[in-house]
Each structure stands twice: as structure tokens, then as C-alpha cells.
Short mmCIF file of C-alpha atoms in Angstrom, two decimals:
data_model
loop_
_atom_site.label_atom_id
_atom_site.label_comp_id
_atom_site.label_asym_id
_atom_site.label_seq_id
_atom_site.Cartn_x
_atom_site.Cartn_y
_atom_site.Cartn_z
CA UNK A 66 -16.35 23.07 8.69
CA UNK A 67 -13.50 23.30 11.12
CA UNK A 68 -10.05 24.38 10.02
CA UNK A 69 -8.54 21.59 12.35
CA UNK A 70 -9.44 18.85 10.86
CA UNK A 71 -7.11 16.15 10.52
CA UNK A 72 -5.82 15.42 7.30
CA UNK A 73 -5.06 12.26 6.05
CA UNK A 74 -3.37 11.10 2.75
CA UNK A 75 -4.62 7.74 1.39
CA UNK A 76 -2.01 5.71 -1.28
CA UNK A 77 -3.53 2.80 -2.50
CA UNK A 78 -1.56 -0.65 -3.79
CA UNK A 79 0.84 -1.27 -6.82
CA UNK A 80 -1.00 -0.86 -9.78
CA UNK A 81 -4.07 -0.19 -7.97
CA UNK A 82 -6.24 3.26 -8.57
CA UNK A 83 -8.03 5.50 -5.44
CA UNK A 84 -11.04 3.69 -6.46
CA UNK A 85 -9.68 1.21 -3.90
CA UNK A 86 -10.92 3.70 -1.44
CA UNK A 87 -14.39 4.50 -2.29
CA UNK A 88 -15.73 2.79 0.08
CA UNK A 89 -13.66 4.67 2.24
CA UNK A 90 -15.57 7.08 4.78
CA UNK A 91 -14.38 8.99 7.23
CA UNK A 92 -16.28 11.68 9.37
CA UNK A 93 -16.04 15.22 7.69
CA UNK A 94 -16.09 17.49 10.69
CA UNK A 95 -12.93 15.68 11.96
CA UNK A 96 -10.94 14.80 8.66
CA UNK A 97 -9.77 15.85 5.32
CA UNK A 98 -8.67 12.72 2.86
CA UNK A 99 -6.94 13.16 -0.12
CA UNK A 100 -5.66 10.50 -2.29
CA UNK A 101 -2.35 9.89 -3.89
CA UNK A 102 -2.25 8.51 -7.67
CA UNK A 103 1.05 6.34 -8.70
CA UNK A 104 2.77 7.57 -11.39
CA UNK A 105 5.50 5.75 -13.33
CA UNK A 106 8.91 6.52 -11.96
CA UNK A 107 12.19 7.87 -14.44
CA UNK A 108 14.69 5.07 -15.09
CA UNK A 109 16.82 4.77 -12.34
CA UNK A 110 14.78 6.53 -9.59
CA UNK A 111 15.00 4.59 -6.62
CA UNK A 112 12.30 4.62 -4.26
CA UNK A 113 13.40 7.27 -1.91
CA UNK A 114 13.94 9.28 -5.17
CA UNK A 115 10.07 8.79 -5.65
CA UNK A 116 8.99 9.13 -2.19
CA UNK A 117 10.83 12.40 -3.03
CA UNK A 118 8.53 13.17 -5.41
CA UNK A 119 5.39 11.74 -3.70
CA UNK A 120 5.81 14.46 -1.20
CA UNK A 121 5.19 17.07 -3.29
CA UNK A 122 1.69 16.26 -3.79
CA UNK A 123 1.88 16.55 0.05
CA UNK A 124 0.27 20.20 0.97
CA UNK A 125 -0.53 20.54 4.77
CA UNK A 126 1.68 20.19 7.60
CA UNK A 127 2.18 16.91 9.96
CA UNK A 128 -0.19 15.15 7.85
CA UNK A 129 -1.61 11.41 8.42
CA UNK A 130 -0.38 8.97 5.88
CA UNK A 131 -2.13 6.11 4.99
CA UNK A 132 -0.57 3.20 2.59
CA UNK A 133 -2.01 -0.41 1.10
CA UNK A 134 0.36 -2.82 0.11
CA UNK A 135 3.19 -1.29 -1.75
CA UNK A 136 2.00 2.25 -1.07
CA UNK A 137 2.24 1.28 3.47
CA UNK A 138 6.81 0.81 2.17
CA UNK A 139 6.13 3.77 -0.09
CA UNK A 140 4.66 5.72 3.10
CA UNK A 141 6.96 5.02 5.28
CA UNK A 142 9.57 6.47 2.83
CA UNK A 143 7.89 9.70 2.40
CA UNK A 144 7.88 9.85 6.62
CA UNK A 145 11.53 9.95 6.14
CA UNK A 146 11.16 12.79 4.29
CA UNK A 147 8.77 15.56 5.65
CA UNK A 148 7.14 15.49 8.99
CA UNK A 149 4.17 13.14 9.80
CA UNK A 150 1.47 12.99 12.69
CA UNK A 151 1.41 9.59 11.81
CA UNK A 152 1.70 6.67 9.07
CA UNK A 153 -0.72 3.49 9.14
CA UNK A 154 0.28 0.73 6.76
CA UNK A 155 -2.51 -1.89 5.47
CA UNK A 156 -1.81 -5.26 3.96
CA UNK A 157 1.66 -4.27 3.79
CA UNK A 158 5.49 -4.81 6.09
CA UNK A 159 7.34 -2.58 8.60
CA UNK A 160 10.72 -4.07 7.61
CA UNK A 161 12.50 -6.01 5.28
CA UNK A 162 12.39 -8.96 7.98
CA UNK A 163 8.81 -9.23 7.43
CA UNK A 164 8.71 -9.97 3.65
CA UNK A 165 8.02 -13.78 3.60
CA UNK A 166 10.63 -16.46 2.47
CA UNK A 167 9.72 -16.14 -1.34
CA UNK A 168 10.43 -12.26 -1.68
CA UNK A 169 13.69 -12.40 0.23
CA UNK A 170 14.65 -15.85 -2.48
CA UNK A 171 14.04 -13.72 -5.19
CA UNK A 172 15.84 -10.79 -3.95
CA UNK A 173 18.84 -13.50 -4.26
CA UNK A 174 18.11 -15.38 -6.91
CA UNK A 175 16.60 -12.42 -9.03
CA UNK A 176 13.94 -14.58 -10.06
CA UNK A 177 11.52 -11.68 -9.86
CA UNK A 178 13.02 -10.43 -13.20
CA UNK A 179 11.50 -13.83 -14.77
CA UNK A 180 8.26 -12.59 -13.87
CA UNK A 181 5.72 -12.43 -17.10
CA UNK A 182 5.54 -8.60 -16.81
CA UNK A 183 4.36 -7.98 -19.97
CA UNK A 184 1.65 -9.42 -19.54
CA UNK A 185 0.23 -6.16 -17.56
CA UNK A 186 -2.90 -6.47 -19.32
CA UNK A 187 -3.63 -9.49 -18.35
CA UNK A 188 -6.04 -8.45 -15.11
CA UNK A 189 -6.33 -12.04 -14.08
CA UNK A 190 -2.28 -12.33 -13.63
CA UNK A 191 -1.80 -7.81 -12.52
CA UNK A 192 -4.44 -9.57 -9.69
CA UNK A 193 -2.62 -12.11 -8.64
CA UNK A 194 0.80 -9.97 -8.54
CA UNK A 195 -1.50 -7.08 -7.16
CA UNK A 196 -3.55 -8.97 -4.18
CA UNK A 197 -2.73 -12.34 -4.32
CA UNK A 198 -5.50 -13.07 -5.33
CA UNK A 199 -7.44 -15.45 -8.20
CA UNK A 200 -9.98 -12.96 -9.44
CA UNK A 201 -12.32 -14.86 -12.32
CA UNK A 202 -15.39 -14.21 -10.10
CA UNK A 203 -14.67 -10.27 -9.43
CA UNK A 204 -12.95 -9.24 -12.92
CA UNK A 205 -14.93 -6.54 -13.93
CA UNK A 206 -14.20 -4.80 -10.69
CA UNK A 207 -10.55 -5.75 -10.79
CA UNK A 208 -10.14 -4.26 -14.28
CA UNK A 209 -11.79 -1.19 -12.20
CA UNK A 210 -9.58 -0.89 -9.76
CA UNK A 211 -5.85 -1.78 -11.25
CA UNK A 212 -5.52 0.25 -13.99
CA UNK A 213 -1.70 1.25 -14.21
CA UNK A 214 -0.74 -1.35 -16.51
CA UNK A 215 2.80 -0.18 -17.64
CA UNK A 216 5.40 -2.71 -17.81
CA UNK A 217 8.31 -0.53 -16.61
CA UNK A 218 6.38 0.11 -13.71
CA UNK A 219 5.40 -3.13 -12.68
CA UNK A 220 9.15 -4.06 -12.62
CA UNK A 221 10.06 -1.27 -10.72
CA UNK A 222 7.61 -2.21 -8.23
CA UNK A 223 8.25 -5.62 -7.81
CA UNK A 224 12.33 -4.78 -7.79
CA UNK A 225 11.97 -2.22 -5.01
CA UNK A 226 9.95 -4.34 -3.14
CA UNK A 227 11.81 -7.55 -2.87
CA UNK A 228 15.07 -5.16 -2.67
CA UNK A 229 13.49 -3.09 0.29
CA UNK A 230 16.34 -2.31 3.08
CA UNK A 231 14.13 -1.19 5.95
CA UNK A 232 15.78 -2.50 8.74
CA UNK A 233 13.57 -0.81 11.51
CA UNK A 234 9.94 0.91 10.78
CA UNK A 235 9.52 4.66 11.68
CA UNK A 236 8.44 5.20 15.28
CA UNK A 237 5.04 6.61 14.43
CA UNK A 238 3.80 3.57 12.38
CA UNK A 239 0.42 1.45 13.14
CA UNK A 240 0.25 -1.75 11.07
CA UNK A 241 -3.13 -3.19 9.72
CA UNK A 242 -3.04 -6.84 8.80
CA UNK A 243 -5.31 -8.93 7.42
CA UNK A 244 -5.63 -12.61 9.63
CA UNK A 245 -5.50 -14.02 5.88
CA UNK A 246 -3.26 -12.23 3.77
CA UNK A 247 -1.51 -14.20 1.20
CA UNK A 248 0.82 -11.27 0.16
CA UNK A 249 2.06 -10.82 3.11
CA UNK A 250 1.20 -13.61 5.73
CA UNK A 251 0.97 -13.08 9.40
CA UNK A 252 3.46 -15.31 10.35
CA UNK A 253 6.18 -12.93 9.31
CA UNK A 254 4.68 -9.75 10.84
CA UNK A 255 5.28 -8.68 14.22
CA UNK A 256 3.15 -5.70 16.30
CA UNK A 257 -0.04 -5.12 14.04
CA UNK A 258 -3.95 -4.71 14.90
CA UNK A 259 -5.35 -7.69 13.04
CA UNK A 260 -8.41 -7.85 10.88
CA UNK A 261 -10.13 -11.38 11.52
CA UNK A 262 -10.86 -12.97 7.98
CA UNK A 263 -9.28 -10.47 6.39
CA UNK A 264 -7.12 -10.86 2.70
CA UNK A 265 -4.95 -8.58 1.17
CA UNK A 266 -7.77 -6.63 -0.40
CA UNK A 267 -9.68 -5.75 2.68
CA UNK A 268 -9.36 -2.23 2.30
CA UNK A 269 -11.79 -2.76 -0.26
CA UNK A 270 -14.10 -6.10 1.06
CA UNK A 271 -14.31 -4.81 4.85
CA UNK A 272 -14.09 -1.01 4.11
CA UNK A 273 -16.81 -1.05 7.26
CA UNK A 274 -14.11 -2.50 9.53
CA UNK A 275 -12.07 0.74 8.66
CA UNK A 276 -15.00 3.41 8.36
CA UNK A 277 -15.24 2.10 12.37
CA UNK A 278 -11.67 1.91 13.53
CA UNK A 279 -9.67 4.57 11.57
CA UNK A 280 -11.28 7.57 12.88
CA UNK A 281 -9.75 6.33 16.75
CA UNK A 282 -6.76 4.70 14.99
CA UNK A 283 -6.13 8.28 13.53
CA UNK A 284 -6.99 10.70 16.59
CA UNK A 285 -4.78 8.29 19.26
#
């Protein structure tokens, strides 16, 4: 096994688990994944406070980050922090101006805070807050793959991402979007590789899309 492999550090969704990336594969002579677990954040940490503390699970030098959704902001954070080769953001924005009209109204209205939160354990409704997606058909792998269900957390998440004040994305950043994201639609996102067909939860449904671009996405 050679000792220059690249690593790369996968950090899945809000409330989502690694099992995200399972399907995940990526050739073992040339990389070394690990994968990043959310935890719930002390009252009052903001999220450069966490991607603080995200980086200390970080143990090689210039490593590769990869983030979904919530994790591709959280990412870009940590590459603030400590020194990347890279970050690649899936299903996810590059700057506050790419959050679509609704986020940016509830950053001003607060309406966010109205959100049913509590009902965390609800995996139909963490589904549709998690993926925008309606999930009756796939439940029993939803309730697989969201399993942070804490309340405080949820908020948190939610509040930091409506209230995120990237103005300009790091320099190093390559930007995965699905053609059919309901999250975060297309029309607001500028510069990406896009996935045809694919939904906020590709990383998931068209893992083999990935398992054949990341490994060049990666190495360029």
C-alpha cells in the first residue's frame, strides 16, 4: 500500500450518518477515506467554533475534504482553518448568494425558528428538512441513514444555515450539483459540474456517478 495516497475526509448531510457513503468507493492504492460523524454543538458555538472542533478529528496534512449538504458550508469552514489540497461540496452552496429565496426570507423573517423541530423523530418530516425529499417509499432506509435526531441540533443547523455569511467560496472549492435538487436548486448556483437527474440525495442514489468521477475530480 503506498504511503502517498491521497487522503480524503468525507462529512455527510445534517442529521445524516456515514452510512450515506457506503456506497462510496474509491480506489485503495490511490486514496485513504475517512469519515466525519456530527456531533451536537455547546450552546452558543457558532459554526466556525465547530469547524474548530471538526478539525481535530483532522490527522494528515493538506487533506481532501469532501462535504454533502450542510457538511459542503461546514467544509468550507474547516478550509479556513487548517490547510487543504482541496474541498468538493455536493448538494450544497459556495456562498450565501446561492441559498434560494426561501432561506434568505427566513433569515429575515426568522421563520425558521417556527419550524416543528421537535418533531426530530418524525423520519418522514427529518427527510424532508434533511433532502427535500417525501420519503414514504424509502423509510426504512431513511431511518438508516438520519439518525441524529436531537432537537438542539436540528436548530442549530437550520439557524447557521439560513444565517451563513460566506460572501466568496475558498479558492480551492469544486461544486457538485444535482440537475434536480430541491434543497438547493440550480438556478441559484453558479460554477458547478452538474449531475443530470440528480436530487439532493445523489450521493447516495448515483454513488456510481461518483465512484467514476471523484478519483479525477480528486487527483486534478
Amino acid at each position: 500500500m503506498s504511503d502517498n495516497r491521497t487522503h480524503v475526509y468525507l462529512m455527510p448531510g445534517m442529521a445524516a450518518n456515514v452510512s450515506i457513503f457506503d456506497e462510496i468507493k474509491l480506489p485503495e492504492n490511490q486514496f485513504s477515506v475517512h469519515k466525519l460523524q456530527w456531533f451536537v454543538p455547546e450552546k452558543g458555538m457558532s459554526l466556525m467554533d465547530y469547524a474548530q472542533k471538526m478539525c481535530e478529528e483532522i490527522n494528515e496534512p493538506n487533506p481532501v475534504l469532501l462535504g454533502v449538504s450542510f457538511g459542503g458550508m461546514l467544509v468550507q469552514e474547516m478550509a479556513k482553518i487548517i490547510p487543504v489540497k482541496k474541498v468538493i461540496v455536493v448538494s450544497s452552496v459556495k456562498s450565501r448568494h446561492e441559498l434560494p429565496k426561501r432561506m434568505i426570507f427566513a433569515k429575515y423573517t426568522k421563520v425558521h425558528k417556527l419550524l416543528p423541530t421537535s418533531l426530530v423523530n418524525n423520519v418522514e418530516l427529518l427527510a424532508k428538512y434533511a433532502f427535500g425529499e417525501t420519503v414514504t417509499k424509502r423509510l426504512h432506509l431513511y431511518e438508516k441513514y438520519l439518525s441524529i435526531r436531537d432537537k438542539y441540533y436540528i436548530d442549530w443547523c437550520i439557524d447557521q444555515i439560513v444565517n451563513w455569511q460566506q460572501e466568496v467560496p475558498p479558492p480551492n472549492v469544486v461544486h457538485i450539483q444535482g440537475e434536480r435538487d430541491a434543497v438547493f436548486p440550480m438556478v441559484n448556483i453558479k460554477e458547478c459540474t452538474v449531475v443530470k437527474n440528480g436530487t439532493h440525495t445523489m450521493i447516495i442514489h448515483r454513488a456510481r456517478w461518483f465512484n467514476e468521477h471523484l478519483p479525477t475530480i480528486i487527483l486534478e
